[in-house]
PDB file of C-alpha atoms in Angstrom:
ATOM      1  CA  MET M   1     -24.884   2.323 -46.061  1.00  0.00           C
ATOM      2  CA  LYS M   2     -27.314   2.486 -43.125  1.00  0.00           C
ATOM      3  CA  LYS M   3     -26.567  -1.168 -42.196  1.00  0.00           C
ATOM      4  CA  PHE M   4     -22.851  -0.430 -42.208  1.00  0.00           C
ATOM      5  CA  ALA M   5     -23.329   2.498 -39.778  1.00  0.00           C
ATOM      6  CA  ILE M   6     -25.491   0.365 -37.466  1.00  0.00           C
ATOM      7  CA  ILE M   7     -22.772  -2.297 -37.304  1.00  0.00           C
ATOM      8  CA  LEU M   8     -19.851   0.125 -37.154  1.00  0.00           C
ATOM      9  CA  ALA M   9     -21.127   2.329 -34.274  1.00  0.00           C
ATOM     10  CA  PRO M  10     -21.141  -0.419 -31.589  1.00  0.00           C
ATOM     11  CA  MET M  11     -17.735  -1.649 -32.774  1.00  0.00           C
ATOM     12  CA  ILE M  12     -16.270   1.837 -32.367  1.00  0.00           C
ATOM     13  CA  LEU M  13     -17.677   2.038 -28.834  1.00  0.00           C
ATOM     14  CA  ILE M  14     -16.202  -1.346 -27.935  1.00  0.00           C
ATOM     15  CA  LEU M  15     -12.800  -0.521 -29.372  1.00  0.00           C
ATOM     16  CA  SER M  16     -12.712   2.892 -27.700  1.00  0.00           C
ATOM     17  CA  GLY M  17     -13.360   1.309 -24.316  1.00  0.00           C
ATOM     18  CA  CYS M  18     -16.625   3.137 -23.655  1.00  0.00           C
ATOM     19  CA  GLY M  19     -18.651   1.238 -21.130  1.00  0.00           C
ATOM     20  CA  THR M  20     -15.694  -0.919 -20.119  1.00  0.00           C
ATOM     21  CA  GLU M  21     -13.789   1.567 -17.975  1.00  0.00           C
ATOM     22  CA  ALA M  22     -12.394   0.237 -14.731  1.00  0.00           C
ATOM     23  CA  PRO M  23     -13.857   1.760 -11.582  1.00  0.00           C
ATOM     24  CA  PRO M  24     -11.760   4.630 -10.251  1.00  0.00           C
ATOM     25  CA  SER M  25      -9.113   3.734  -7.710  1.00  0.00           C
ATOM     26  CA  LEU M  26      -9.435   4.868  -4.136  1.00  0.00           C
ATOM     27  CA  GLU M  27      -6.542   6.684  -2.503  1.00  0.00           C
ATOM     28  CA  VAL M  28      -5.321   6.974   1.063  1.00  0.00           C
ATOM     29  CA  SER M  29      -2.364   9.088   2.073  1.00  0.00           C
ATOM     30  CA  LYS M  30      -1.042   9.772   5.569  1.00  0.00           C
ATOM     31  CA  SER M  31       1.971  11.718   6.797  1.00  0.00           C
ATOM     32  CA  MET M  32       3.608  11.950  10.203  1.00  0.00           C
ATOM     33  CA  THR M  33       6.422  14.304  11.163  1.00  0.00           C
ATOM     34  CA  ILE M  34       8.778  13.026  13.835  1.00  0.00           C
ATOM     35  CA  ASN M  35      11.287  15.109  15.789  1.00  0.00           C
ATOM     36  CA  ALA M  36      14.199  12.815  14.993  1.00  0.00           C
ATOM     37  CA  GLY M  37      16.767  12.638  12.242  1.00  0.00           C
ATOM     38  CA  ILE M  38      16.062  10.721   9.069  1.00  0.00           C
ATOM     39  CA  ASP M  39      18.963   8.309   9.638  1.00  0.00           C
ATOM     40  CA  ASP M  40      17.523   7.277  13.009  1.00  0.00           C
ATOM     41  CA  VAL M  41      13.927   7.048  11.816  1.00  0.00           C
ATOM     42  CA  TRP M  42      14.764   5.181   8.626  1.00  0.00           C
ATOM     43  CA  GLY M  43      17.122   2.901  10.555  1.00  0.00           C
ATOM     44  CA  TYR M  44      14.209   1.956  12.804  1.00  0.00           C
ATOM     45  CA  ALA M  45      11.335   1.771  10.311  1.00  0.00           C
ATOM     46  CA  GLY M  46      12.822   1.484   6.844  1.00  0.00           C
ATOM     47  CA  ASP M  47      13.627  -2.173   6.352  1.00  0.00           C
ATOM     48  CA  PHE M  48      10.954  -3.972   4.312  1.00  0.00           C
ATOM     49  CA  CYS M  49      10.357  -6.403   7.188  1.00  0.00           C
ATOM     50  CA  ALA M  50      10.716  -3.853  10.025  1.00  0.00           C
ATOM     51  CA  ILE M  51       6.943  -3.462   9.981  1.00  0.00           C
ATOM     52  CA  SER M  52       6.799  -6.313  12.509  1.00  0.00           C
ATOM     53  CA  VAL M  53       8.729  -4.089  14.932  1.00  0.00           C
ATOM     54  CA  TRP M  54       6.653  -0.932  14.569  1.00  0.00           C
ATOM     55  CA  HIS M  55       3.153  -1.916  13.498  1.00  0.00           C
ATOM     56  CA  PRO M  56       0.906  -3.013  16.386  1.00  0.00           C
ATOM     57  CA  ALA M  57      -1.174  -5.370  14.209  1.00  0.00           C
ATOM     58  CA  VAL M  58       1.812  -7.296  12.783  1.00  0.00           C
ATOM     59  CA  GLU M  59       3.179 -10.137  14.896  1.00  0.00           C
ATOM     60  CA  THR M  60       5.803 -11.471  12.489  1.00  0.00           C
ATOM     61  CA  CYS M  61       7.310 -10.749   9.091  1.00  0.00           C
ATOM     62  CA  GLU M  62       9.045 -13.331   6.946  1.00  0.00           C
ATOM     63  CA  ILE M  63      10.931 -12.486   3.741  1.00  0.00           C
ATOM     64  CA  THR M  64      10.670 -14.982   0.906  1.00  0.00           C
ATOM     65  CA  ASP M  65      12.100 -15.036  -2.591  1.00  0.00           C
ATOM     66  CA  GLU M  66      10.182 -16.487  -5.524  1.00  0.00           C
ATOM     67  CA  ASP M  67      11.939 -16.521  -8.881  1.00  0.00           C
ATOM     68  CA  GLY M  68      13.963 -13.421  -8.018  1.00  0.00           C
ATOM     69  CA  THR M  69      11.031 -11.444  -6.596  1.00  0.00           C
ATOM     70  CA  THR M  70      10.979 -10.530  -2.902  1.00  0.00           C
ATOM     71  CA  TYR M  71       7.828 -10.979  -0.838  1.00  0.00           C
ATOM     72  CA  ARG M  72       7.015 -10.459   2.805  1.00  0.00           C
ATOM     73  CA  ILE M  73       4.535 -12.629   4.646  1.00  0.00           C
ATOM     74  CA  LEU M  74       2.943 -10.696   7.488  1.00  0.00           C
ATOM     75  CA  THR M  75       1.223 -12.624  10.254  1.00  0.00           C
ATOM     76  CA  LEU M  76      -1.298 -10.558  12.173  1.00  0.00           C
ATOM     77  CA  GLY M  77      -2.311 -10.933  15.805  1.00  0.00           C
ATOM     78  CA  ASP M  78      -5.368 -13.017  14.870  1.00  0.00           C
ATOM     79  CA  GLY M  79      -3.238 -15.391  12.765  1.00  0.00           C
ATOM     80  CA  ALA M  80      -4.358 -13.975   9.392  1.00  0.00           C
ATOM     81  CA  GLN M  81      -1.617 -13.460   6.829  1.00  0.00           C
ATOM     82  CA  LEU M  82      -0.871 -10.962   4.094  1.00  0.00           C
ATOM     83  CA  LYS M  83       1.499 -11.607   1.226  1.00  0.00           C
ATOM     84  CA  GLU M  84       3.093  -8.460  -0.159  1.00  0.00           C
ATOM     85  CA  ARG M  85       5.432  -8.091  -3.138  1.00  0.00           C
ATOM     86  CA  HIS M  86       8.375  -5.721  -2.870  1.00  0.00           C
ATOM     87  CA  ASP M  87       8.197  -3.494  -5.957  1.00  0.00           C
ATOM     88  CA  GLY M  88      11.209  -1.212  -5.534  1.00  0.00           C
ATOM     89  CA  ASP M  89      13.384   0.930  -3.289  1.00  0.00           C
ATOM     90  CA  THR M  90      14.703   4.440  -3.014  1.00  0.00           C
ATOM     91  CA  ALA M  91      17.300   5.577  -0.489  1.00  0.00           C
ATOM     92  CA  THR M  92      14.543   6.161   2.081  1.00  0.00           C
ATOM     93  CA  GLY M  93      11.485   4.479   0.680  1.00  0.00           C
ATOM     94  CA  TYR M  94       9.954   1.403  -0.861  1.00  0.00           C
ATOM     95  CA  SER M  95       6.855   0.391  -2.744  1.00  0.00           C
ATOM     96  CA  TYR M  96       4.860  -2.799  -2.469  1.00  0.00           C
ATOM     97  CA  THR M  97       1.706  -4.539  -3.656  1.00  0.00           C
ATOM     98  CA  ILE M  98      -0.645  -6.727  -1.643  1.00  0.00           C
ATOM     99  CA  ILE M  99      -0.876 -10.088  -3.400  1.00  0.00           C
ATOM    100  CA  GLU M 100      -3.303 -11.755  -0.993  1.00  0.00           C
ATOM    101  CA  GLY M 101      -4.746 -11.250   2.452  1.00  0.00           C
ATOM    102  CA  PRO M 102      -7.831 -10.494   4.532  1.00  0.00           C
ATOM    103  CA  LEU M 103      -8.117  -6.753   3.853  1.00  0.00           C
ATOM    104  CA  PRO M 104     -11.213  -5.535   1.967  1.00  0.00           C
ATOM    105  CA  VAL M 105      -9.126  -4.275  -0.977  1.00  0.00           C
ATOM    106  CA  LYS M 106      -7.848  -5.405  -4.354  1.00  0.00           C
ATOM    107  CA  ASP M 107      -5.266  -3.958  -6.726  1.00  0.00           C
ATOM    108  CA  TYR M 108      -3.567  -2.373  -3.702  1.00  0.00           C
ATOM    109  CA  SER M 109      -0.248  -0.617  -4.384  1.00  0.00           C
ATOM    110  CA  SER M 110       1.541   1.421  -1.763  1.00  0.00           C
ATOM    111  CA  THR M 111       4.583   3.578  -1.116  1.00  0.00           C
ATOM    112  CA  PHE M 112       6.239   4.032   2.271  1.00  0.00           C
ATOM    113  CA  GLN M 113       8.672   6.964   2.085  1.00  0.00           C
ATOM    114  CA  ALA M 114      10.654   9.132   4.504  1.00  0.00           C
ATOM    115  CA  GLU M 115      12.136  12.550   3.902  1.00  0.00           C
ATOM    116  CA  GLY M 116      13.927  14.885   6.244  1.00  0.00           C
ATOM    117  CA  ASP M 117      17.211  15.949   7.704  1.00  0.00           C
ATOM    118  CA  ALA M 118      19.232  15.496  10.894  1.00  0.00           C
ATOM    119  CA  GLU M 119      16.508  17.130  13.030  1.00  0.00           C
ATOM    120  CA  SER M 120      13.147  16.083  11.624  1.00  0.00           C
ATOM    121  CA  THR M 121      11.648  13.328   9.464  1.00  0.00           C
ATOM    122  CA  THR M 122       8.327  13.088   7.697  1.00  0.00           C
ATOM    123  CA  ILE M 123       7.033   9.659   6.777  1.00  0.00           C
ATOM    124  CA  ASN M 124       4.551   9.521   3.912  1.00  0.00           C
ATOM    125  CA  TRP M 125       2.497   6.344   3.465  1.00  0.00           C
ATOM    126  CA  SER M 126       0.134   6.277   0.516  1.00  0.00           C
ATOM    127  CA  SER M 127      -1.774   3.785  -1.576  1.00  0.00           C
ATOM    128  CA  THR M 128      -4.232   3.267  -4.372  1.00  0.00           C
ATOM    129  CA  PHE M 129      -6.675   0.366  -4.396  1.00  0.00           C
ATOM    130  CA  MET M 130     -10.222  -0.721  -5.055  1.00  0.00           C
ATOM    131  CA  ALA M 131     -12.690  -1.893  -2.426  1.00  0.00           C
ATOM    132  CA  GLU M 132     -13.542  -5.586  -2.384  1.00  0.00           C
ATOM    133  CA  GLY M 133     -16.187  -7.057  -0.090  1.00  0.00           C
ATOM    134  CA  ALA M 134     -16.794  -3.658   1.506  1.00  0.00           C
ATOM    135  CA  THR M 135     -17.969  -0.204   0.544  1.00  0.00           C
ATOM    136  CA  ASP M 136     -15.414   2.329  -0.653  1.00  0.00           C
ATOM    137  CA  ASP M 137     -15.724   4.200   2.645  1.00  0.00           C
ATOM    138  CA  GLU M 138     -15.261   1.012   4.693  1.00  0.00           C
ATOM    139  CA  ALA M 139     -12.159   0.006   2.712  1.00  0.00           C
ATOM    140  CA  LYS M 140     -10.674   3.495   3.108  1.00  0.00           C
ATOM    141  CA  GLU M 141     -11.426   3.409   6.837  1.00  0.00           C
ATOM    142  CA  VAL M 142      -9.527   0.116   7.206  1.00  0.00           C
ATOM    143  CA  ILE M 143      -6.465   1.442   5.371  1.00  0.00           C
ATOM    144  CA  ASN M 144      -6.564   4.748   7.276  1.00  0.00           C
ATOM    145  CA  GLY M 145      -6.632   2.779  10.544  1.00  0.00           C
ATOM    146  CA  ILE M 146      -3.658   0.677   9.479  1.00  0.00           C
ATOM    147  CA  TYR M 147      -1.651   3.776   8.575  1.00  0.00           C
ATOM    148  CA  ASP M 148      -2.616   5.632  11.770  1.00  0.00           C
ATOM    149  CA  GLY M 149      -1.607   2.678  13.948  1.00  0.00           C
ATOM    150  CA  GLY M 150       1.767   2.212  12.294  1.00  0.00           C
ATOM    151  CA  LEU M 151       2.738   5.868  12.021  1.00  0.00           C
ATOM    152  CA  SER M 152       1.735   6.556  15.626  1.00  0.00           C
ATOM    153  CA  THR M 153       3.900   3.706  16.861  1.00  0.00           C
ATOM    154  CA  ILE M 154       6.904   4.958  14.895  1.00  0.00           C
ATOM    155  CA  ALA M 155       6.433   8.472  16.322  1.00  0.00           C
ATOM    156  CA  ASP M 156       5.946   7.126  19.852  1.00  0.00           C
ATOM    157  CA  ASN M 157       9.271   5.290  19.595  1.00  0.00           C
ATOM    158  CA  PHE M 158      11.039   8.652  19.238  1.00  0.00           C
ATOM    159  CA  ASN M 159       8.933  10.573  21.776  1.00  0.00           C
ATOM    160  CA  GLU M 160       9.794   8.390  24.763  1.00  0.00           C
TER     161      GLU M 160
END
């Protein structure tokens, strides 16, 4: 009976997933309220490829379709590219996943969402991911910088 318990205990641990848990995901979330109506703000920033208009780091955006799935290829100012998969839409939002690119993240999933009325709009940009090739703090700093740059440019467009 003792031999059975010695063999069974490690098997239970393996099957229960103990010791094999994935590292916790990191999260970044930013919001920006803009003194403009949601129709105007979403009309400017809401298209999946509009990021090339409002994000200072993105030079071009190209939409591609692969077997019925939509992707955007973002070319940055230094020539680096990101490939992002479009994962779904709402009336004033979309979600996407980074498939490949130079950012120090992996398993990156994000939502870009606007809410508001005829007078004011809040854009919420959030993501979960894991750091890759950088510390957790460094990866979060990169994503925070990306969000700050994009949201500030959108707001500046309506504050001119």
